[in-house]
Structure formats: structure tokens, C-alpha cells
Short mmCIF file of C-alpha atoms in Angstrom, two decimals:
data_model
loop_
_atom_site.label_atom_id
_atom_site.label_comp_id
_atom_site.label_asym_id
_atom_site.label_seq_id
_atom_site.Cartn_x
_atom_site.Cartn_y
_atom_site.Cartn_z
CA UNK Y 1 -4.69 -18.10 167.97
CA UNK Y 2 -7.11 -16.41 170.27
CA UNK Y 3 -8.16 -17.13 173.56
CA UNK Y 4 -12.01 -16.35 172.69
CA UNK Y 5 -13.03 -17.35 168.86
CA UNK Y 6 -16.41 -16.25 168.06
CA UNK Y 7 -17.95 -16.02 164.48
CA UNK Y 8 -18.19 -12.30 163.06
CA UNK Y 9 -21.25 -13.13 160.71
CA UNK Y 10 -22.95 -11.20 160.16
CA UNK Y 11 -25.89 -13.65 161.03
CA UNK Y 12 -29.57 -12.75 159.01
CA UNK Y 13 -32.88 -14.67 160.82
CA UNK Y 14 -36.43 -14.06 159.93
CA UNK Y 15 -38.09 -12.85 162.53
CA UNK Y 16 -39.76 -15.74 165.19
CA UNK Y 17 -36.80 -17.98 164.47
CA UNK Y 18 -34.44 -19.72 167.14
CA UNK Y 19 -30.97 -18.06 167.06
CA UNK Y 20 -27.83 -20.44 167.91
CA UNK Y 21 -24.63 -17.77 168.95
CA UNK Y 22 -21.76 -19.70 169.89
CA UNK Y 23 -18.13 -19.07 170.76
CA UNK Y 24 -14.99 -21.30 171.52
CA UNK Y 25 -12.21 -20.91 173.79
CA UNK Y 26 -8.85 -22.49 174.42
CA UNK Y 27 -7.97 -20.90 178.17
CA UNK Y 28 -9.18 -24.18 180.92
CA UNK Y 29 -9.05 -21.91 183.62
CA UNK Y 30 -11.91 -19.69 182.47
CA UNK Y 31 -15.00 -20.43 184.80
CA UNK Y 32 -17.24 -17.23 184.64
CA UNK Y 33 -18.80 -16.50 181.06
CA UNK Y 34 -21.32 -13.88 180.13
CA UNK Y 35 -23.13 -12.79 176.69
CA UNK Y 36 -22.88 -9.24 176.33
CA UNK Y 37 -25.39 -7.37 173.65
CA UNK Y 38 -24.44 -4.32 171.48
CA UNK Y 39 -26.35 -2.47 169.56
CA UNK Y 40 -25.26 -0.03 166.98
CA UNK Y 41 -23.25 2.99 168.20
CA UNK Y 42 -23.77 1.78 171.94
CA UNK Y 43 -21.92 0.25 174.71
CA UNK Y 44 -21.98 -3.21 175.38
CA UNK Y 45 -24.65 -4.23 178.43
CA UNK Y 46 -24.72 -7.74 179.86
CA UNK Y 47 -27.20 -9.73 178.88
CA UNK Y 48 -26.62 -13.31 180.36
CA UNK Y 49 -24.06 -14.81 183.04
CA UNK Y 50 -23.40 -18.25 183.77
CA UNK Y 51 -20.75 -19.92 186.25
CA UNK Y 52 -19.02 -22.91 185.15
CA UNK Y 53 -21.00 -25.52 183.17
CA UNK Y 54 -24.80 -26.07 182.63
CA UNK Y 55 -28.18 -24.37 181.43
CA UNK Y 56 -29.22 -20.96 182.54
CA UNK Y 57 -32.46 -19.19 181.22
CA UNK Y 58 -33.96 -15.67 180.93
CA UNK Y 59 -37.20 -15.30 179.50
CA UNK Y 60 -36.10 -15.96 175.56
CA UNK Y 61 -32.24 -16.16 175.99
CA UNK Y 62 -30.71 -19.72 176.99
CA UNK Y 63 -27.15 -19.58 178.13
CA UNK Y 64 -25.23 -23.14 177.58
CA UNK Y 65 -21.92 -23.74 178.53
CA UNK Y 66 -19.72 -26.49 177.90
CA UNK Y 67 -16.11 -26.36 179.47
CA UNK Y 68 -15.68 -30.29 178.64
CA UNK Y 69 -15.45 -28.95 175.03
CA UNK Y 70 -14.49 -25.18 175.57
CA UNK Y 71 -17.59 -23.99 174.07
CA UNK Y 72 -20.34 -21.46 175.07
CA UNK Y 73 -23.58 -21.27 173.52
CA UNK Y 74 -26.35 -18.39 173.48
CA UNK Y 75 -30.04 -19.12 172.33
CA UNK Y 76 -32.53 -16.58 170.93
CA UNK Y 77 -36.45 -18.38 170.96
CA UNK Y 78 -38.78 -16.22 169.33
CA UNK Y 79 -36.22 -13.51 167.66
CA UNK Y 80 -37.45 -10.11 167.03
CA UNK Y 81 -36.00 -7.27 165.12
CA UNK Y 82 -35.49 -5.91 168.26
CA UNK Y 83 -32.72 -8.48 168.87
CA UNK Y 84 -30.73 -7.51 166.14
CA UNK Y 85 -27.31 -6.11 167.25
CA UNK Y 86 -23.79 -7.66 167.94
CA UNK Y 87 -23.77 -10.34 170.25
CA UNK Y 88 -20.10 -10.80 172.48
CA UNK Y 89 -19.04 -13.57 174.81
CA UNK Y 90 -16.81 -12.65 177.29
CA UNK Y 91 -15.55 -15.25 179.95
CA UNK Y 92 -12.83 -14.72 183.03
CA UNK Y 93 -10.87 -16.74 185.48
CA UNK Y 94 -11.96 -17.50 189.01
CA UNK Y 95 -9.99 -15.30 191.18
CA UNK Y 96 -9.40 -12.28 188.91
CA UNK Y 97 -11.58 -10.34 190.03
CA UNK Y 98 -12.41 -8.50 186.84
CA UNK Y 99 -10.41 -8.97 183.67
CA UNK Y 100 -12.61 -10.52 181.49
CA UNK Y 101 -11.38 -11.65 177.62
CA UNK Y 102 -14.06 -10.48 174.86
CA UNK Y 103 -14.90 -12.52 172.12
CA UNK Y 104 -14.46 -10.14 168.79
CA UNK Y 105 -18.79 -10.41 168.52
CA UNK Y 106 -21.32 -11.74 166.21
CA UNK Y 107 -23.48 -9.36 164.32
CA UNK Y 108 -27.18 -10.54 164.08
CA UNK Y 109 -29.60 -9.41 162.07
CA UNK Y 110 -33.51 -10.31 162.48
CA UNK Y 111 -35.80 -9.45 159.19
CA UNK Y 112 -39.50 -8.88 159.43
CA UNK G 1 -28.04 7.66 187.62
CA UNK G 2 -26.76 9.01 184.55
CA UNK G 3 -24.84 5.93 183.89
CA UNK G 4 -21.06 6.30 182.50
CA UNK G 5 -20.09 9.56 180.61
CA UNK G 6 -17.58 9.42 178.57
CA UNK G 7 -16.10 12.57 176.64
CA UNK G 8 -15.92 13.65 173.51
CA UNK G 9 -17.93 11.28 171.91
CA UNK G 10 -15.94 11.68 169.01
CA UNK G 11 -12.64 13.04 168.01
CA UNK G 12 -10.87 13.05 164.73
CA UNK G 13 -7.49 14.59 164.83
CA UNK G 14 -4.10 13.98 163.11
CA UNK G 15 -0.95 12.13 163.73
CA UNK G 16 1.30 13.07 166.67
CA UNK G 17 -0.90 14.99 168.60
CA UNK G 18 -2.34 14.76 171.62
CA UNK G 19 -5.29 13.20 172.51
CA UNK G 20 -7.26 13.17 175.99
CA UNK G 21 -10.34 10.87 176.43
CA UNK G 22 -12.67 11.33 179.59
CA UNK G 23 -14.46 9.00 181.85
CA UNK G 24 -16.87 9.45 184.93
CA UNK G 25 -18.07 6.05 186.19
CA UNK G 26 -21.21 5.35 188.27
CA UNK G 27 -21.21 6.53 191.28
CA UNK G 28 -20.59 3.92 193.97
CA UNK G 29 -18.56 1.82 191.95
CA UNK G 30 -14.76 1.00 192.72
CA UNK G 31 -13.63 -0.43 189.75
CA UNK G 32 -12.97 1.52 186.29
CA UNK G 33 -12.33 0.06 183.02
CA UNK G 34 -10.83 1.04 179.50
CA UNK G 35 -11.01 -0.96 176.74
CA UNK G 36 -10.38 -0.67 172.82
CA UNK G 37 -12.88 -1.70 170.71
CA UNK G 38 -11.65 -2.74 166.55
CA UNK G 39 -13.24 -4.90 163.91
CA UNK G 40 -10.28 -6.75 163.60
CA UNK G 41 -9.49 -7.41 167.40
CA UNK G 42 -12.24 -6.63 168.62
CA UNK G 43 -12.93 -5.46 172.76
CA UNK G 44 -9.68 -5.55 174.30
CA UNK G 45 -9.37 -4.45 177.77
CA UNK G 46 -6.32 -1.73 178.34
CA UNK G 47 -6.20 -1.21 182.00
CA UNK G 48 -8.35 -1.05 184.98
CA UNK G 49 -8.56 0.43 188.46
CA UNK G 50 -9.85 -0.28 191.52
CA UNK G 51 -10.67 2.19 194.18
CA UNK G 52 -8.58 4.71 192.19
CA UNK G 53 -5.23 2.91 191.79
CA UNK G 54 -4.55 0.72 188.51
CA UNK G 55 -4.27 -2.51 189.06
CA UNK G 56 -3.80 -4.47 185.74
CA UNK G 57 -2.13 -2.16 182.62
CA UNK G 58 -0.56 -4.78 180.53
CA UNK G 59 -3.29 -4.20 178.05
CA UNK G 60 -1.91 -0.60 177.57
CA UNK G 61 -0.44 -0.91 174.07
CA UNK G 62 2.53 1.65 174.32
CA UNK G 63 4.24 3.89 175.99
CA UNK G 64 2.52 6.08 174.25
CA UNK G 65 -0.67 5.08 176.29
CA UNK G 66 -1.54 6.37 180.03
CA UNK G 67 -4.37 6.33 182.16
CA UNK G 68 -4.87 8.46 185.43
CA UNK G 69 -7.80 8.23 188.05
CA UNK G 70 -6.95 10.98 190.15
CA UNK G 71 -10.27 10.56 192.16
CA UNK G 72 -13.46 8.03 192.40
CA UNK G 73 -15.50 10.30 189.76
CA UNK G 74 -13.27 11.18 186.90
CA UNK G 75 -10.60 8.98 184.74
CA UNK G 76 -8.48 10.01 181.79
CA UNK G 77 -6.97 7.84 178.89
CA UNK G 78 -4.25 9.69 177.19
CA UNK G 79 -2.60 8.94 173.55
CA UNK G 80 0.76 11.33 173.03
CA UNK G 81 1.76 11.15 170.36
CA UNK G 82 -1.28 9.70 168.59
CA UNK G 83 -0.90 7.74 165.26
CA UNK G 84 -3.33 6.67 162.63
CA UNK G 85 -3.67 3.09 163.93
CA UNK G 86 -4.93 4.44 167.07
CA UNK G 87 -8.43 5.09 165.47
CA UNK G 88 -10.64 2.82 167.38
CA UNK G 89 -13.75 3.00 169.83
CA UNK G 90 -12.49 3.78 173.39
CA UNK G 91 -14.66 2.88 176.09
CA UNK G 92 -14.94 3.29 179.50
CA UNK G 93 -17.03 0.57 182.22
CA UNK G 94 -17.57 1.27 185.88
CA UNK G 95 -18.64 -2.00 188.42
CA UNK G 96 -19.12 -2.40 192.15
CA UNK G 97 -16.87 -4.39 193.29
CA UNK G 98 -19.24 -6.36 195.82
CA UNK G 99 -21.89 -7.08 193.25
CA UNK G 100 -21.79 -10.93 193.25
CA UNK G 101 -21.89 -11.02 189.36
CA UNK G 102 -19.65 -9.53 186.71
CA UNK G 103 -21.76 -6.69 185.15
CA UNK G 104 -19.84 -4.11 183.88
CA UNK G 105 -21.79 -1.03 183.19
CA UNK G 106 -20.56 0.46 179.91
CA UNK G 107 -19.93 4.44 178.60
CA UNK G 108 -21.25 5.14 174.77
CA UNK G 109 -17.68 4.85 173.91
CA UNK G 110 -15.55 7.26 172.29
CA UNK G 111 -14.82 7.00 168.66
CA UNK G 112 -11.13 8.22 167.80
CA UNK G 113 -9.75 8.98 164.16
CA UNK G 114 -6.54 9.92 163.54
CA UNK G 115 -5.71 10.73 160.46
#
């Protein structure tokens, strides 16, 4: 099994709808967790970061994050084509510094 | 800034050579990542540096694997000999490490076929 589980979709939305991305982990000691977009042909660039449990917003993107259940949540409000792209969580442990474990992404699509 | 380079952008070659994949970070930043990207295991980090000198390789998957940093501006991922389930997307990530948050900055990746 893998540390980081995260549905591969891909996922198709019309645009304006609310997007739920989600991803599951089994690692307890993972306290950092970030939502990393990539679009096609690109490198991924971070696009939320939360520390341990709770809300945190950015404009249209909700980060959730529930360690009681090992579960991390991304929301989309008002999805635009623009949006569409793969979607990875990525999550660490406090005191390593920098090796974070990548979820394998979910691919989202957004139709006009 | 020009952001991370990575070089070639693609490079198809055949089993049991040698390949050499190229990486300047952002300037400024002390650490250097490279990571594998597949469909079926997706982003898998392979080993990382910090002000030049690796620190964490046990994502490297072989022997066959090495990575060198000889200075802050240029890094090297080397596959010798290369085999056909090598062909991936190799990319490269630069941070600084006294940013308070864990944003990686990442190359365009370099896509590898061996054939």
C-alpha cells in the first residue's frame, strides 16, 4: 500500500461547478501538506499549504485537512477551464526538512 | 529569474547507453531536488541536496543512478547503463532553505525514452 492514495480520475466538471480533490494517507507523522497543480507538459507549482489540521483559503481554493482520519481535501468554487490540469497532494514530516511524499495526482478536467 | 532549467528537454535513446540530464536551480536557493515522475508511481523523489552535498539518496533506484552537484548553479542526474524502464519524466526543483513554507520551485522536466 502507499503512503499517499489519491484518485487518478480523470475528473470532468462543467464549468462554475465546486470541485472536491481528496487524498488519503496512512503515515501519522505527516504534519505539513500542500496541493500542488500541473498542467500539461509542465512542472508541478504549489498551489496551497496547510500545517496540521483545519481550514485554509485562497481566493477559490479551500484546503481541508483531517489528520483524525488521514485525509486531505482540496476545493475548487467557481471552476474554470482554466483549472483543468492534474491536481497532486504532497504532505511531509515535521523535522525533515524537505522530503515530501507525492500523491500519484488527479487529472481534472473543466468543460465549457 | 529564469526559474529552473533543466536540459534536454527531451531525450530518446536506446538501452545501455548513457544518459546525462542537467539541472540549474534558482539562484539563491540551497536545496536541489530530483524526482521521477510515472503514471503508474507517480512523483517520486530520488535524491536531494542541500548547499551542494546530498543529503537523502535512498530514492536513487540503482546503482545505475548518480547525481553530482559540483557547485550551487549546476546539478547532473546520470543513468549508465540506461534501460527501457527508465523512460520517465525527470525533474529537477530548487527551494530556499529559510523560506518558512515548503514551495519547491519546479524545472519543465525532462522526458526520457529509452528504447
Amino acid at each position: 500500500q502507499k503512503e499517499v492514495e489519491q484518485d487518478p480520475g480523470p475528473l470532468s466538471v462543467p464549468e462554475g461547478a465546486i470541485v472536491s480533490l481528496n487524498c488519503t494517507y496512512s503515515n501519522s507523522a505527516f504534519q505539513y501538506f500542500m496541493w500542488y497543480r500541473q498542467y500539461s507538459r509542465k512542472g508541478p507549482e504549489l498551489l496551497m499549504y496547510t500545517y496540521s489540521s483545519g481550514n485554509k483559503e485562497d481566493g477559490r481554493f479551500t484546503a481541508q485537512v483531517d489528520k483524525s482520519s488521514k485525509y486531505i481535501s482540496l476545493f475548487i468554487r467557481d471552476s474554470q477551464p482554466s483549472d483543468s490540469a492534474t491536481y497532486l497532494c504532497a504532505m511531509r514530516e515535521a523535522g525533515t526538512a524537505s522530503k515530501l511524499t507525492f500523491g500519484t495526482g488527479t487529472r481534472l478536467q473543466v468543460t465549457l | 529569474d529564469a526559474g529552473v532549467i533543466q536540459s534536454p528537454r527531451h531525450e530518446v535513446t536506446e538501452m545501455g547507453q548513457e544518459v546525462t540530464l542537467r539541472c540549474k536551480p534558482i539562484s539563491g536557493h540551497d536545496y536541489l531536488f530530483w524526482y521521477r515522475q510515472t503514471m503508474m508511481r507517480g512523483l517520486e523523489l530520488l535524491i536531494y541536496f542541500n548547499n551542494n552535498v546530498p543529503i537523502d539518496d535512498s530514492g536513487m533506484p540503482e546503482d545505475r543512478f548518480s547525481a553530482k552537484m559540483p557547485n550551487a548553479s549546476f546539478s547532473t542526474l546520470k543513468i549508465q547503463p540506461s534501460e527501457p524502464r527508465d523512460s520517465a519524466v525527470y525533474f529537477c526543483a530548487s527551494r530556499q532553505g529559510l523560506a518558512n513554507t515548503d514551495t519547491q520551485y519546479f524545472g519543465p522536466g525532462t522526458r526520457l525514452t529509452v528504447l
